[in-house]
Amino acid sequence: MIIAVDGPAASGKGTLAAGLGGHYGLPHLDTGLLYRAVGKAVAAFESTPEFEAEAIAAAQSIDLGDLHPELLASGEIGSLASKVAVIGEVRHALFAFQRDFALRPGGAVLDGRDIGTVICPDADVKLFIVAEARARMERRARQFEARGQIVDREALLSQIEERDARDRNNPNGRFFPASDAVLLDTTELDIEAALRAAVAIVDETMARKARP
Ligand code: C5P
């Protein structure tokens, strides 16, 4: 079974996708980490003419060993990720990696922005996670605070909204729900309730597809 989980920054899609992976015994790939790893690798080239070529080269040589969530979590790396994500050749270079992961025997859960539309248009179940920007900011702020960081909430909200806009208008990876995706609004849900709702959607979708 392949499960695609898409959604905007800090919507909880990564936590939900990991929870679904645990529930169904499927490996999970947070595809945002690929873009974050590329963004981090080319941070020194931001605002230079070499940025694009360096990002393409970094994307072409990425591997699973580069994906350390704890080193890639910052808002600044998230912004860099969204800047490399608009480069068509970066997306192209990361396509095969994601597709191979999805096609592992037994299936997988992938989360990102274009899983249900581009990477796995044939996924068995597609979830599209939404949550109000302020709720997403608050969740991210608490994650940073739990790590002992001091958070400027208004600056964090602007950063999230700026990233939303860049992702929404990405000419090489427009971000929108697949026509067969099921929307899940997590604004009012804690993680346990969101995971229960996601599992119910997966079970209902699979049961529906199994009917003659
Ligand atoms: O999901 P996360 O917030 O970690 O993603 C970081 C950035 O990577 C996103 O803002 C987006 O620009 C880019 N991304 C993407 N396609 C994906 C996953 C992430 O364009 N499948």
PDB file of N, CA and C in Angstrom, residues 97 155 197:
ATOM      1  N   PHE A  97      14.689   9.307  -6.643  1.00  0.00           N
ATOM      2  CA  PHE A  97      14.922   8.894  -5.249  1.00  0.00           C
ATOM      3  C   PHE A  97      13.579   8.639  -4.553  1.00  0.00           C
ATOM      4  N   ALA A 155       7.420  36.766  13.682  1.00  0.00           N
ATOM      5  CA  ALA A 155       8.417  36.507  12.628  1.00  0.00           C
ATOM      6  C   ALA A 155       8.238  35.097  12.075  1.00  0.00           C
ATOM      7  N   ALA A 197      -8.046  10.134  12.903  1.00  0.00           N
ATOM      8  CA  ALA A 197      -8.813  10.541  11.714  1.00  0.00           C
ATOM      9  C   ALA A 197      -8.118  10.060  10.442  1.00  0.00           C
TER      10      ALA A 197
END
